Short mmCIF file of C-alpha atoms in Angstrom, two decimals:
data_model
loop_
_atom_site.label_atom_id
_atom_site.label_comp_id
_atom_site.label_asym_id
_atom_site.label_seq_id
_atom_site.Cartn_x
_atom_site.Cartn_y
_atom_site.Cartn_z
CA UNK X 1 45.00 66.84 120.45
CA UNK X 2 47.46 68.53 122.61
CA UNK X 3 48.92 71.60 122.41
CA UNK X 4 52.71 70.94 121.55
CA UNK X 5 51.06 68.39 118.34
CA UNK X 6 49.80 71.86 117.41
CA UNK X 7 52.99 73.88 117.51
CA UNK X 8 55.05 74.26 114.12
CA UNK X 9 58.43 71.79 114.09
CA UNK X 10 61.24 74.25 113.62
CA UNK X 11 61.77 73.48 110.01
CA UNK X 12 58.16 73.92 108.66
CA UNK X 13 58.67 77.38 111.06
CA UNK X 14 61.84 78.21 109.21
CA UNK X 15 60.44 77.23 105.75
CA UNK X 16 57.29 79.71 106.78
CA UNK X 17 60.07 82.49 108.09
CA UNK X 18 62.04 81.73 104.85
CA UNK X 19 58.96 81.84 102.03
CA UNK X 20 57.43 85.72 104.11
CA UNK X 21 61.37 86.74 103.64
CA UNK X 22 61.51 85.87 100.47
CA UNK X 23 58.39 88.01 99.76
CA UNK X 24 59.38 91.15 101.91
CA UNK X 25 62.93 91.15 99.86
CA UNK X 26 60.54 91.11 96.39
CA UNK X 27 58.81 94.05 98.21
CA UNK X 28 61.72 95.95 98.71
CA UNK X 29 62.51 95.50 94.91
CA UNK X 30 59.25 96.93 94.54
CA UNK X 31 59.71 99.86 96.69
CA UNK X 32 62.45 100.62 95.41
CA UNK X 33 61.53 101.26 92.06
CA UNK X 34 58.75 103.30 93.23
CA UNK X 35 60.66 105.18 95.45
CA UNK X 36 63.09 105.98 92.83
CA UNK X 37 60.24 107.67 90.66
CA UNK X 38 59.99 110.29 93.36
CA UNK X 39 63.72 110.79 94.50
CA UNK X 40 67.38 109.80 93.03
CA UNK X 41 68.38 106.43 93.75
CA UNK X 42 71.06 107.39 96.05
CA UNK X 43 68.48 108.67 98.18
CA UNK X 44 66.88 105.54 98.35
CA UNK X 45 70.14 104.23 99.55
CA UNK X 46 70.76 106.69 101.96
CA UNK X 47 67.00 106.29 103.46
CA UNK X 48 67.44 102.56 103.49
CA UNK X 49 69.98 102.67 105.98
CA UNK X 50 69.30 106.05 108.00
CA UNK X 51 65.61 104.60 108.57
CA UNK X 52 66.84 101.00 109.59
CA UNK X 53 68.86 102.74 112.46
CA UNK X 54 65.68 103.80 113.75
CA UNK X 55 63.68 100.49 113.35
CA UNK X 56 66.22 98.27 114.65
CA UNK X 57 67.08 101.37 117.39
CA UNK X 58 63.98 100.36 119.84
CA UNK X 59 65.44 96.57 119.48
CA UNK X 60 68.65 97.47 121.32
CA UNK X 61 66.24 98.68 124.96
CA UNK X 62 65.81 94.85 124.97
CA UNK X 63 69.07 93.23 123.86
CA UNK X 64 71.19 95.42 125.54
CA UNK X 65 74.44 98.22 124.48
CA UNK X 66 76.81 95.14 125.38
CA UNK X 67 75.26 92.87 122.37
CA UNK X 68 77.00 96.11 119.34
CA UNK X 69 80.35 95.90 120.78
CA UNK X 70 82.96 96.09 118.10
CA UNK X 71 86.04 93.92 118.58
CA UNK X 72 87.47 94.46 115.50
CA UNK X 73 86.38 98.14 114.12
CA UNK X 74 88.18 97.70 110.78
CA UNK X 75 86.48 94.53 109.41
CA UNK X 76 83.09 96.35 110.22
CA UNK X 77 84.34 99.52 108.06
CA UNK X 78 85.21 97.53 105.20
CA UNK X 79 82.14 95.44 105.35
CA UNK X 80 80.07 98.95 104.90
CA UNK X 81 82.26 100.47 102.36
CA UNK X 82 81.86 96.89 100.23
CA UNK X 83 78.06 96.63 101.42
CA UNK X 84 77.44 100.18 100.17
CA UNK X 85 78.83 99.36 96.70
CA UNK X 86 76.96 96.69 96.17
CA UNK X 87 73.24 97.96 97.49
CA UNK X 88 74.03 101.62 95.12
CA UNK X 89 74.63 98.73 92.35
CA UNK X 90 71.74 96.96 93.21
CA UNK X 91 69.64 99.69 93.71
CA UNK X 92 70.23 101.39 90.59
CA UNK X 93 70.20 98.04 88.83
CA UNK X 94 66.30 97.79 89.85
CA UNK X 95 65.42 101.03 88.70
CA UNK X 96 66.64 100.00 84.94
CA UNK X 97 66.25 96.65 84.31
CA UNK X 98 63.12 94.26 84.68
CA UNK X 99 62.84 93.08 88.26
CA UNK X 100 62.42 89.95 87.16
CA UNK X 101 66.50 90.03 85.83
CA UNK X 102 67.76 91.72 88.49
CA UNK X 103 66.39 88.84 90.92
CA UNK X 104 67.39 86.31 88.60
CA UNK X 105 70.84 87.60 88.38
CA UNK X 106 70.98 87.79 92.05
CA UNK X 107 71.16 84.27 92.34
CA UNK X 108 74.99 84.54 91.12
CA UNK X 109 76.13 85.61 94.49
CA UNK X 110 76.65 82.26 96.40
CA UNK X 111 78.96 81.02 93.02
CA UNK X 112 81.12 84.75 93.42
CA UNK X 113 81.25 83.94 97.40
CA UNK X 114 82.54 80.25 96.80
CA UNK X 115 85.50 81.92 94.07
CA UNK X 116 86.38 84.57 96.63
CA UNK X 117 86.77 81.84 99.07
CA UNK X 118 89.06 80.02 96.86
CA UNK X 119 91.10 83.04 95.98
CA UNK X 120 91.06 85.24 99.68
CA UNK X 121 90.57 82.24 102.37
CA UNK X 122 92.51 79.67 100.63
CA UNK X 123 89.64 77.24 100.62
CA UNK X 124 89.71 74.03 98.13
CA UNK X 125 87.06 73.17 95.85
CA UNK X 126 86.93 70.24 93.89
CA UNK X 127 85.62 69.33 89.67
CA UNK X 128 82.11 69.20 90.70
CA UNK X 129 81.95 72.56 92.34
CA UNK X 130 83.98 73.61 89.87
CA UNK X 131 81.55 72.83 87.24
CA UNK X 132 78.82 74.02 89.00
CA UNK X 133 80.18 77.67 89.01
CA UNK X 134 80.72 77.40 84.74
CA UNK X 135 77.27 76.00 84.62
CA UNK X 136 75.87 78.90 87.11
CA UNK X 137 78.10 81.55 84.67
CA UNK X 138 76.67 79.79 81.75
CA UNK X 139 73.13 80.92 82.73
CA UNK X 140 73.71 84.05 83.40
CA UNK X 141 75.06 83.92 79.34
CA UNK X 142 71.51 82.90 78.96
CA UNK X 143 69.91 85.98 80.56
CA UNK X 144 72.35 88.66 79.60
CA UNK X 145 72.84 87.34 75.48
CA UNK X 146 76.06 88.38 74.91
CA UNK X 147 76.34 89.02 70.80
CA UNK X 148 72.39 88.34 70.42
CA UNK X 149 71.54 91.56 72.20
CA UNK X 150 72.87 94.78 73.99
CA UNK X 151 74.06 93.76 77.06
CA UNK X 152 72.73 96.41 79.24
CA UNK X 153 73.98 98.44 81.84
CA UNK X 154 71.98 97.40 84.46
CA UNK X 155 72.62 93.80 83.60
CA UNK X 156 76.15 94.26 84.80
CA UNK X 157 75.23 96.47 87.74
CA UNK X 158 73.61 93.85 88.96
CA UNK X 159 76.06 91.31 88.78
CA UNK X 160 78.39 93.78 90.06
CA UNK X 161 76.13 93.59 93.00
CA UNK X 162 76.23 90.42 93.56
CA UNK X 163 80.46 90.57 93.34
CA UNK X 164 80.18 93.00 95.91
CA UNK X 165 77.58 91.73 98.24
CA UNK X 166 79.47 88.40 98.00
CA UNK X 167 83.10 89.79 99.01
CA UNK X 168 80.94 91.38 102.20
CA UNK X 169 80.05 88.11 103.03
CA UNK X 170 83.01 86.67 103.04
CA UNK X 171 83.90 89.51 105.44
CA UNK X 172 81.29 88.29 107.43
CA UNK X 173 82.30 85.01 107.67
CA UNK X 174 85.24 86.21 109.53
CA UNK X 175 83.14 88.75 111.64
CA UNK X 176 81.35 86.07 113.26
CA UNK X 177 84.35 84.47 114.79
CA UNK X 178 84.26 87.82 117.37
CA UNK X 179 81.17 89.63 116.88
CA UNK X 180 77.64 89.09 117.37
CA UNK X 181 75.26 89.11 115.02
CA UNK X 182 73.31 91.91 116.17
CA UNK X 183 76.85 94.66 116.15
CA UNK X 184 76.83 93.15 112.71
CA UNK X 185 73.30 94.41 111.81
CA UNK X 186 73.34 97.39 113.59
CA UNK X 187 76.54 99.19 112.98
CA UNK X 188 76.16 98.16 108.86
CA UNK X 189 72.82 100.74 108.76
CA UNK X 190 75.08 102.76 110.93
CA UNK X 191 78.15 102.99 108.96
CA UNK X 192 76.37 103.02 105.64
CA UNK X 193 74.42 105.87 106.64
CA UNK X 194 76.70 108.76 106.80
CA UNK X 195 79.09 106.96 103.71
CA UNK X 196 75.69 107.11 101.53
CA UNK X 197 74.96 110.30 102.66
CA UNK X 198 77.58 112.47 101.55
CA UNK X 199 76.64 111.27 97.64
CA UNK X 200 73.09 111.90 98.60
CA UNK X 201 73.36 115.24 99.25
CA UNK X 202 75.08 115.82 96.25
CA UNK X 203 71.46 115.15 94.47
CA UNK X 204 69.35 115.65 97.15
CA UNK X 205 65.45 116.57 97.05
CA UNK X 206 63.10 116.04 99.70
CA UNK X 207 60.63 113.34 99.37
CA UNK X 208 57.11 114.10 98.30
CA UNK X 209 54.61 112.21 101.19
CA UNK X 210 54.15 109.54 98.83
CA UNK X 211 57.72 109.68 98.53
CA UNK X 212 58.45 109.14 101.86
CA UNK X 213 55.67 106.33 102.03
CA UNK X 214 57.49 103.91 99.44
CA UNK X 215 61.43 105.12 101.33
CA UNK X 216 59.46 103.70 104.38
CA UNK X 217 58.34 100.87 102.36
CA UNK X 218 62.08 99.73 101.14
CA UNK X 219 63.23 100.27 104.80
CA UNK X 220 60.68 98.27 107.21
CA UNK X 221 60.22 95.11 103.91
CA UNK X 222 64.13 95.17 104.08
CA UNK X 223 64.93 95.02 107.88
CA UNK X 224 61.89 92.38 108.30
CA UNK X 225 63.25 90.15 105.73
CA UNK X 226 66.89 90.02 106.67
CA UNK X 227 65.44 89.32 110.54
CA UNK X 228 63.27 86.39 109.30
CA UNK X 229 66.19 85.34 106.71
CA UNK X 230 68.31 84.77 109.49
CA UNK X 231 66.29 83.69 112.11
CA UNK X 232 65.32 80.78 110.01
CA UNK X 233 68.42 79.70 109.17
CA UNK X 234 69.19 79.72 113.09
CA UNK X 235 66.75 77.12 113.06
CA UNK X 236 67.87 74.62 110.25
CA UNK X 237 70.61 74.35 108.23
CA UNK X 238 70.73 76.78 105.37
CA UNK X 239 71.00 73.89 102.53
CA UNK X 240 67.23 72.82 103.51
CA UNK X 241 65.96 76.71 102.98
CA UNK X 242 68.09 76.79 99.90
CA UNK X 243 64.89 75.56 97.06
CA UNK X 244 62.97 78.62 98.71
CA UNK X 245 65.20 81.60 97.38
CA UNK X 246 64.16 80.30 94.21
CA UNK X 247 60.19 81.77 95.43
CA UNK X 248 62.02 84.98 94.78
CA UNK X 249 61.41 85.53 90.92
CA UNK X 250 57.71 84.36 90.44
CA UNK X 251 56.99 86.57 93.43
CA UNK X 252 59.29 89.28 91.34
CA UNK X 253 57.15 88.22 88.20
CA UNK X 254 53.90 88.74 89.56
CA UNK X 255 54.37 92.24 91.38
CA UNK X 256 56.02 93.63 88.56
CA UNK X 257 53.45 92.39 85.56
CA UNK X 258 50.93 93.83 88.34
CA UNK X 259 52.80 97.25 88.83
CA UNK X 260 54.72 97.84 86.58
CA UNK X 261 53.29 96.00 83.43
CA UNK X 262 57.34 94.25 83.04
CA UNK X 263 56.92 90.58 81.85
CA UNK X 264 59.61 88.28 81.49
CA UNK X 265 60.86 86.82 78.25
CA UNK X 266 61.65 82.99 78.33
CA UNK X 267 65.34 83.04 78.74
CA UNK X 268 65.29 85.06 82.03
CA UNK X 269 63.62 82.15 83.45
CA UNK X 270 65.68 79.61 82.51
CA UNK X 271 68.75 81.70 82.81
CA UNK X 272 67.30 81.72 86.74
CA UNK X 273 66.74 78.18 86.68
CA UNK X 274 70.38 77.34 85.83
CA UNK X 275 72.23 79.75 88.33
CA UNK X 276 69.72 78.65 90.81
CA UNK X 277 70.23 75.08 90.31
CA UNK X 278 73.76 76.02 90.64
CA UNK X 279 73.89 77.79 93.57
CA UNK X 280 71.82 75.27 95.18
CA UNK X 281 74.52 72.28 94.38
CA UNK X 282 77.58 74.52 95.42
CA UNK X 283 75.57 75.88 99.10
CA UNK X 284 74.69 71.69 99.52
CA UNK X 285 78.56 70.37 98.42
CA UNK X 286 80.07 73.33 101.31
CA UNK X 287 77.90 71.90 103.90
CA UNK X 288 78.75 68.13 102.73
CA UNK X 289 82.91 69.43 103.41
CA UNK X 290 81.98 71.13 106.77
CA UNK X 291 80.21 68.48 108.05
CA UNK X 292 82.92 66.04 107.00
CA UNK X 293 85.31 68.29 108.64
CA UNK X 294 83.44 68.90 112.11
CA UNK X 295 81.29 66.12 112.06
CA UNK X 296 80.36 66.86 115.89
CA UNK X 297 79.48 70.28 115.27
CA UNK X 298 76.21 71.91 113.66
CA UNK X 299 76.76 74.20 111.51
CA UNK X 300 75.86 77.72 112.41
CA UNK X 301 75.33 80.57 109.58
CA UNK X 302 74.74 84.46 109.78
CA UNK X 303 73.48 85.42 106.84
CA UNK X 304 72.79 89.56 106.84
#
């Protein structure tokens, strides 16, 4: 057998990339709960950022100062400003609900990207993505219970999260035209650092060394799965990787009955099932219109 017949194809390597990011974000869930038993949450935030400077810092010796130029300095502040909303959203949202529902209700963001689309780029989506955004709304009805139960607040912090993270992406998609991916990365942590620190300091405690071993934890599982997130889907198109978000909540399921002792009630997974399935049809029907529009071209996504 030769050697190339034993050498991954690219999309069972971006399906392997995809499935260990999928894992490392469930990890930073994880740590972030536990870190958040030692110090306040906007600590966490803060540490998140400040300690992905100095990961991704080393990277920059090989890449090279010309690769975080900044043609366009105010898309890059907004993008942090929105960014930091929604991770102090997020963040706060996994300290007081399941982890289980937070990831579920994660899977809303692609359906609030495709709206802002509509309302901010001017983009046109027809019935069936239309429907497909009720029917993704419709299970997060499922999860959250309106009228059955108390719809909790951090429920709505984490679909606030999503709203947030969503509008950054959008920014994003507009960042890409002139920047490169890496001044995208980089000055994010960068920005977000000082803007999270000034609330930080307002609460601020220093970490106990077990403290500082789960703030680690959130930083080095975050920065390793937004690297393999996006190196995968610089391999294949993102529609194929789509099914393996979905490896998100039984990973979030496991951990948490393990660590925490949370399991979660029926609805939360079909709630899941239903955005998911949602978000799937919407991410496949946007790469249907862009190929149909550049039918010559591949189609090439950052996704931070």
């Amino acid at each position: 057998m030769s050697l190339t017949a034993l050498i991954p194809s690219s999309s069972v390597r971006a399906m392997l990339m995809m499935f260990v990011a999928m894992f490392m974000f469930t990890g930073m869930g994880i740590f972030i709960k536990l870190a958040a038993q030692h110090v306040h949450v906007m600590e966490v935030v803060f540490f998140r950022n400040f300690l992905a400077v100095l990961i991704i810092g080393p990277f920059l010796l090989r890449t090279g100062i010309s690769q975080i130029k900044m043609n366009r300095p105010g898309l890059f502040l907004g993008r942090a400003v929105i960014n930091f909303i929604g991770m102090f959203c997020g963040f706060t949202s996994v300290t007081l609900i399941p982890l289980a529902e937070n990831t579920a209700l994660s899977f809303t963001c692609p359906i609030f990207v495709t709206i802002g689309a509509v309302i901010f780029l001017g983009e046109v989506i027809r019935l069936r993505r239309i429907l497909a955004i009720l029917i993704g709304f419709a299970g997060a009805l499922v999860i959250l219970q309106p009228g059955f139960s108390e719809v909790s607040v951090g429920a709505l912090l984490a679909l606030a999260s999503s709203l947030s993270i969503a509008m950054a992406v959008l920014l994003v998609k507009k960042m890409t035209e002139t920047e490169t991916s890496m001044s995208i990365v980089f000055w994010m942590v960068v920005m977000q650092a000082p803007i999270s620190l000034v609330p930080a300091l307002l609460v601020w405690q220093w970490p106990s060394p077990l403290g500082w071993l789960y703030l680690w934890g959130v930083a080095i599982s975050g920065t390793i799965a937004h690297v393999l997130f996006t190196r995968a889907c610089s391999l294949v198109e993102i529609t194929s990787l789509q099914p393996m978000e979905f490896a998100k909540l039984p990973f979030a399921v496991i951990f948490a009955w393990i660590i925490f002792d949370e399991w979660p009630g029926v609805w939360i997974w079909v709630g899941g099932a239903i955005i998911f399935t949602a978000t799937a049809y919407i991410t496949r029907r946007e790469a249907i219109a862009k190929q149909s529009i550049q039918p010559n071209l591949g189609q090439k996504e950052t996704v931070l």
